[in-house]
Coordinates of C-alpha atoms in Angstrom, one line a residue:
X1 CA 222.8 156.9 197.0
X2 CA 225.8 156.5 198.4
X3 CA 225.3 156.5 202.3
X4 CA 229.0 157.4 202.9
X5 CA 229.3 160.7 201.1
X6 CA 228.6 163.2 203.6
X7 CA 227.5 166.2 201.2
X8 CA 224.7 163.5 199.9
X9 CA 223.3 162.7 203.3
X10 CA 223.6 166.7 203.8
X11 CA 221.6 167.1 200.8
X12 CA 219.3 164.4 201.7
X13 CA 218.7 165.7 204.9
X14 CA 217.4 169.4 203.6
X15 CA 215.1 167.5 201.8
X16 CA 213.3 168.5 198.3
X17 CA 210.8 170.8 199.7
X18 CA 212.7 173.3 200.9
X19 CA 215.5 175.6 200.2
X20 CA 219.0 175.8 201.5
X21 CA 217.9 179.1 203.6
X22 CA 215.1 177.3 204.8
X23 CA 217.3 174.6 206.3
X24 CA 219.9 176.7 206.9
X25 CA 217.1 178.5 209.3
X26 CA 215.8 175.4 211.0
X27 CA 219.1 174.3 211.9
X28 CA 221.2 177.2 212.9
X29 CA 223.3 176.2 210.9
X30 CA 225.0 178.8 208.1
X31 CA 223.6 178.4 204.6
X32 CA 227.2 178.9 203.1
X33 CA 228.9 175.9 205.7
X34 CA 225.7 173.7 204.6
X35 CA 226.2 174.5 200.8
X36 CA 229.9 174.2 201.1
X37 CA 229.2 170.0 202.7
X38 CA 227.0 169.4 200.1
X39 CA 229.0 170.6 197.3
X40 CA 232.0 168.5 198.5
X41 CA 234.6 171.3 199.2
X42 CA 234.1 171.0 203.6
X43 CA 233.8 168.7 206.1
X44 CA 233.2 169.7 209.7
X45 CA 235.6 168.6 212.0
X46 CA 233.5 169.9 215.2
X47 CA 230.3 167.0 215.4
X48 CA 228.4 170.1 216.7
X49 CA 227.1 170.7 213.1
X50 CA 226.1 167.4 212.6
X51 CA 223.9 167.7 216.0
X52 CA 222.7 170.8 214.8
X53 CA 221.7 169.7 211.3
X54 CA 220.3 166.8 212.5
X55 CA 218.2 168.5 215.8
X56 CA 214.3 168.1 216.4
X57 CA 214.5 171.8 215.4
X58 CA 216.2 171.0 212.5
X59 CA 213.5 167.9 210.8
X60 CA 216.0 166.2 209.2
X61 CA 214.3 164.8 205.8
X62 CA 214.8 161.7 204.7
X63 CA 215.5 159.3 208.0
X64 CA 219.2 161.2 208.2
X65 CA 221.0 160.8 212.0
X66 CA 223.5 162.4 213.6
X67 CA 225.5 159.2 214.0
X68 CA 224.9 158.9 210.1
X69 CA 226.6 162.3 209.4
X70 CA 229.7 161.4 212.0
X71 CA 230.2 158.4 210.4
X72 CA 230.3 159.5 207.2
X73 CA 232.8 162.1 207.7
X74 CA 235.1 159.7 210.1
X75 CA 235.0 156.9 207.3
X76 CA 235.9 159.6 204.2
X77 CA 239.5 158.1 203.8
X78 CA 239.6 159.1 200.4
X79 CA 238.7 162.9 201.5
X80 CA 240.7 163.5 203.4
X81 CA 243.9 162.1 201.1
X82 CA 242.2 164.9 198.6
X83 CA 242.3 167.5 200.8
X84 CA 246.4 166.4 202.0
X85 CA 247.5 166.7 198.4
X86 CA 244.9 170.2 197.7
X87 CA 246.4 171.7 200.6
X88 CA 250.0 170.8 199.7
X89 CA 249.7 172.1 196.6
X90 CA 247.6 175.4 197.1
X91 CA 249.9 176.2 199.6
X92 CA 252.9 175.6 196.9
X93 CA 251.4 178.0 195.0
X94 CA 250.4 180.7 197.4
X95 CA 253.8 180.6 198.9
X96 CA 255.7 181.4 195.7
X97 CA 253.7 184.5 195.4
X98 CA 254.0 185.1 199.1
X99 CA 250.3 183.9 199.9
X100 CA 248.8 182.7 202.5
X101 CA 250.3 179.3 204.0
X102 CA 247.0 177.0 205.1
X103 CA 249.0 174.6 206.8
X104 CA 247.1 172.1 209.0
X105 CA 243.1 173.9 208.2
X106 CA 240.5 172.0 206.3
X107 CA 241.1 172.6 203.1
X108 CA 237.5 174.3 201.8
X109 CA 237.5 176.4 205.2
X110 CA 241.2 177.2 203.7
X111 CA 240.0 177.9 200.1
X112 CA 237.4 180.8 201.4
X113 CA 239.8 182.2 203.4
X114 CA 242.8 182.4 200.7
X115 CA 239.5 183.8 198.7
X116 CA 238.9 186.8 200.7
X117 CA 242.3 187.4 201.9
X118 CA 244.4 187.8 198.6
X119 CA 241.8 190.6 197.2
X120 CA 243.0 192.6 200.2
X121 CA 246.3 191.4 199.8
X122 CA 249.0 194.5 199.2
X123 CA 251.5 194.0 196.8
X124 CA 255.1 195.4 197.2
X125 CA 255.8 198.7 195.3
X126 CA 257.6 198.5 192.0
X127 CA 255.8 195.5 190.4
X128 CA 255.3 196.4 187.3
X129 CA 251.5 194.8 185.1
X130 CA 253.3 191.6 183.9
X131 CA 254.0 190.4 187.3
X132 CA 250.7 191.5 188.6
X133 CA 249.2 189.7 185.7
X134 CA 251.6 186.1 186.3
X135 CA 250.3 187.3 190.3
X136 CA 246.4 187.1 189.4
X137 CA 246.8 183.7 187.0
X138 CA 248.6 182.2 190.4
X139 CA 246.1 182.9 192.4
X140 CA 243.3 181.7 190.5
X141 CA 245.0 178.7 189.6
X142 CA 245.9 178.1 193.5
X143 CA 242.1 178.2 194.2
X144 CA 240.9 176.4 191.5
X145 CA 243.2 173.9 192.2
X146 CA 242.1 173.4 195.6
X147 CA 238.4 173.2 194.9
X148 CA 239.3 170.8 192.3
X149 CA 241.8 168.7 194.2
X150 CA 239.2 168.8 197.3
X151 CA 235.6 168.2 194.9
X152 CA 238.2 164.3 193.5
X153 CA 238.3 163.7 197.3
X154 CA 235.0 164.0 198.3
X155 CA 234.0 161.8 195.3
X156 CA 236.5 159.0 196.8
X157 CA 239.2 159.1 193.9
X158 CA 242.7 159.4 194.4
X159 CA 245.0 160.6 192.5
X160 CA 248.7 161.7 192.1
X161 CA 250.2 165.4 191.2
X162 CA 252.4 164.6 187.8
X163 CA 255.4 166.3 187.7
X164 CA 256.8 164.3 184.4
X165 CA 254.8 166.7 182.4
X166 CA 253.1 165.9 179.1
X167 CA 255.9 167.2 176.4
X168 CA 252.6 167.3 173.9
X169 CA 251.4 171.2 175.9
X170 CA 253.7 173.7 177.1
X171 CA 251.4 175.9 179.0
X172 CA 253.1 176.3 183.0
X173 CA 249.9 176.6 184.6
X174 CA 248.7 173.4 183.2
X175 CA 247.9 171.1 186.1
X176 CA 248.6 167.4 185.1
X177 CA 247.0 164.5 187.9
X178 CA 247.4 160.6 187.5
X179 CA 244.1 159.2 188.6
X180 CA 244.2 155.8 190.2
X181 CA 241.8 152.8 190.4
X182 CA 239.7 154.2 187.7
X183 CA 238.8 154.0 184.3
X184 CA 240.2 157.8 183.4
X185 CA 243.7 157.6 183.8
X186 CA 245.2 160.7 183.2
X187 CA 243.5 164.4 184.0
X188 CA 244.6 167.5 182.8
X189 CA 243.4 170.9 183.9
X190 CA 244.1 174.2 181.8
X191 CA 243.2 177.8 182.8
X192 CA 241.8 180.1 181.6
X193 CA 241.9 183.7 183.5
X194 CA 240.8 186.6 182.4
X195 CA 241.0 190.4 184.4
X196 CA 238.0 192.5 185.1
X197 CA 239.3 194.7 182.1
X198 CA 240.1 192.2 179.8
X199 CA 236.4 190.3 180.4
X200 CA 235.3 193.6 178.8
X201 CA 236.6 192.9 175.8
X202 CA 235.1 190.5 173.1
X203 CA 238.1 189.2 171.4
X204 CA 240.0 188.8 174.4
X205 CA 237.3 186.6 176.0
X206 CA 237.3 184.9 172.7
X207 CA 240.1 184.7 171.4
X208 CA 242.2 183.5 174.6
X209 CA 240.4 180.2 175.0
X210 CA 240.4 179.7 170.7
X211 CA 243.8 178.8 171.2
X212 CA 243.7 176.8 173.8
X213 CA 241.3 174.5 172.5
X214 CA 243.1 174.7 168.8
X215 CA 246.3 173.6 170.4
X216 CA 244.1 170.3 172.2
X217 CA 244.1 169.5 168.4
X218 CA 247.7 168.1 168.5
X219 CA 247.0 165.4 171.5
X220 CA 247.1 162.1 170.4
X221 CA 243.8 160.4 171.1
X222 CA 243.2 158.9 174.1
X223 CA 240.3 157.2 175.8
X224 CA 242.4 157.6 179.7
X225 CA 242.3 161.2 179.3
X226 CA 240.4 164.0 180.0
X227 CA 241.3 167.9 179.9
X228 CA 239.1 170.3 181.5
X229 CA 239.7 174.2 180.7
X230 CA 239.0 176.4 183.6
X231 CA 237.9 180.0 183.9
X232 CA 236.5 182.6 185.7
X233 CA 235.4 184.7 183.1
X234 CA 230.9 183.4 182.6
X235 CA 231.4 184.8 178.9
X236 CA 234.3 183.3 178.1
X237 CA 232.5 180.0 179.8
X238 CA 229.7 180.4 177.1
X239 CA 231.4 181.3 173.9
X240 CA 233.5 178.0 174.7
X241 CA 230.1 175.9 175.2
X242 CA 229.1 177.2 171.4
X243 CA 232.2 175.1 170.5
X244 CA 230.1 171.6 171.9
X245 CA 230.5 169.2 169.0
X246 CA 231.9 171.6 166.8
X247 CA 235.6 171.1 166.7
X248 CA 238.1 168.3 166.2
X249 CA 240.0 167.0 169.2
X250 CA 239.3 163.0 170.1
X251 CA 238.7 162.8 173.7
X252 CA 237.2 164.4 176.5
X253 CA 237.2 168.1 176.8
X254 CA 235.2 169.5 179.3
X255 CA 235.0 173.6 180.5
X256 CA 234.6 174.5 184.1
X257 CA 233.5 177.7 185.3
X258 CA 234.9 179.0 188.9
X259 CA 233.8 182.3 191.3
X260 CA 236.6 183.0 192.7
X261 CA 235.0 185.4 195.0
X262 CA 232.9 182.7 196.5
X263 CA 235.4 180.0 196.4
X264 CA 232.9 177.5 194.3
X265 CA 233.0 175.3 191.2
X266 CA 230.0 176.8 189.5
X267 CA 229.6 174.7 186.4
X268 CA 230.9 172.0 184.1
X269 CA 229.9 171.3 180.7
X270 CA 231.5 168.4 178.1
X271 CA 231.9 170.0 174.9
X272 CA 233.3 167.0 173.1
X273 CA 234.1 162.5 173.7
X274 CA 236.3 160.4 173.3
X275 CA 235.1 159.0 169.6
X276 CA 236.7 155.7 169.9
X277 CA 234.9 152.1 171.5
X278 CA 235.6 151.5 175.1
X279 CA 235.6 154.9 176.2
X280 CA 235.7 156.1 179.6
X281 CA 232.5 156.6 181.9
X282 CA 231.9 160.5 181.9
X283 CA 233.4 162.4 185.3
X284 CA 231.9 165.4 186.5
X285 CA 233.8 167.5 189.0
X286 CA 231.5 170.1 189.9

């Protein structure tokens, strides 16, 4: 285990034999705040929570101290330069469709709040459904983005926002990230997003990510790269896992489901690898 990652010691600390709500109950601590540390996507900045998690009341499993948790989330270097470049660029996004600026907030307490803020968001009258449509793919690529950008920073791995972007895919919502210091190279992020209404309807939710995944076809191999496609549609998520070893694209595809509602990476599944030798190590976000 790796002592400095503050959502391990988190997780260590709640132990095995009981549940989140059970901790959650013990410390006084919210169950959302403790799932949110453990998950990666928040870091207290107030050391009371660390007090609290770690109190008599609390029974910290596992031998975890406060000073362990303060530590942890003082030495996170590679955190917090993933939750600079997550907040610079949610904020990009949200402020082109006149969001919500996050400015100097922790990014995950930032990502909730952009969450439950834009669905009571009005929009100005006139707009026709195309723009309300580009409006609802910016949003959920803004909050995907910053869960994403936040989950690489709480892992340690840095990485760079590519704006020289990959001639080979055309898509504008496409999210392209240099990765540095490790064996993946290059990380590109497609989405994904389908509307309450069109969810409803069975070749929308499978036709929409069909192409995307056909057009994967014309990459050129590459063991430095992996795509992940992102949605927030569960059956869209699923038809997409039926594809797992199934199709032809050399390299590593991965599908990512996201609640946008909650603000949480829900799931991640590899659907194909890169066939070559020497490829790289598998890397799970959520």
């Amino acid at each position: 285990m790796d002592e400095n990652n503050i959502g391990k010691l988190v997780k260590k600390a709640k132990g095995d034999d009981r549940s989140l709500r059970e901790y959650a109950r013990d410390s006084g601590v919210d169950a959302a705040v403790i799932s949110k540390i453990i998950n990666g996507t928040y870091v207290p900045k107030k050391t009371d929570v660390y007090k609290s998690l770690t109190s008599q009341e609390a029974s910290p499993r596992g031998g975890v101290t406060y000073k362990q948790l303060v530590e942890a989330a003082d030495s996170s270097k590679s955190y917090q330069a993933g939750i600079v470049a997550g907040m610079a660029a949610t904020e990009a996004a949200l402020m082109a469709i006149g969001g919500l600026p996050i400015a100097t907030i922790g990014l995950g307490t930032a990502v909730a709040a952009i969450a439950s803020s834009l669905s009571s968001t009005k929009r100005k009258g006139g707009t026709d459904k195309a723009d309300e449509v580009i409006n609802e793919i910016q949003q959920f690529v803004a909050i995907s983005n910053g869960l994403i950008f936040s989950a690489l920073g709480a892992k340690g791995i840095s990485f760079q926002i590519k704006k020289d972007r990959n001639d080979e895919l055309k898509n504008q919502f496409d999210t392209y990230l240099k990765i540095d210091g490790q064996e993946l190279k290059e990380y590109i992020f497609r989405y994904v997003y389908l509307s309450k209404e069109h969810q409803k309807i069975q070749y929308i939710v499978e036709n929409t990510p069909r192409r995307m995944i056909e057009e994967l076809i014309f990459l050129k191999p590459s063991k430095e790269r992996k795509v992940t496609i992102v949605t927030n549609c569960p059956a869209a998520f699923d038809y997409m896992l039926s594809y797992k070893n199934k199709i032809f694209y050399n390299g590593d595809l991965s599908i990512m489901l996201v609640d946008v509602k909650r603000a949480e990476l829900h799931r991640e599944e590899y659907i194909l690898h890169f066939a070559g030798e020497g490829a790289a190590r598998e890397l799970y976000i959520s």
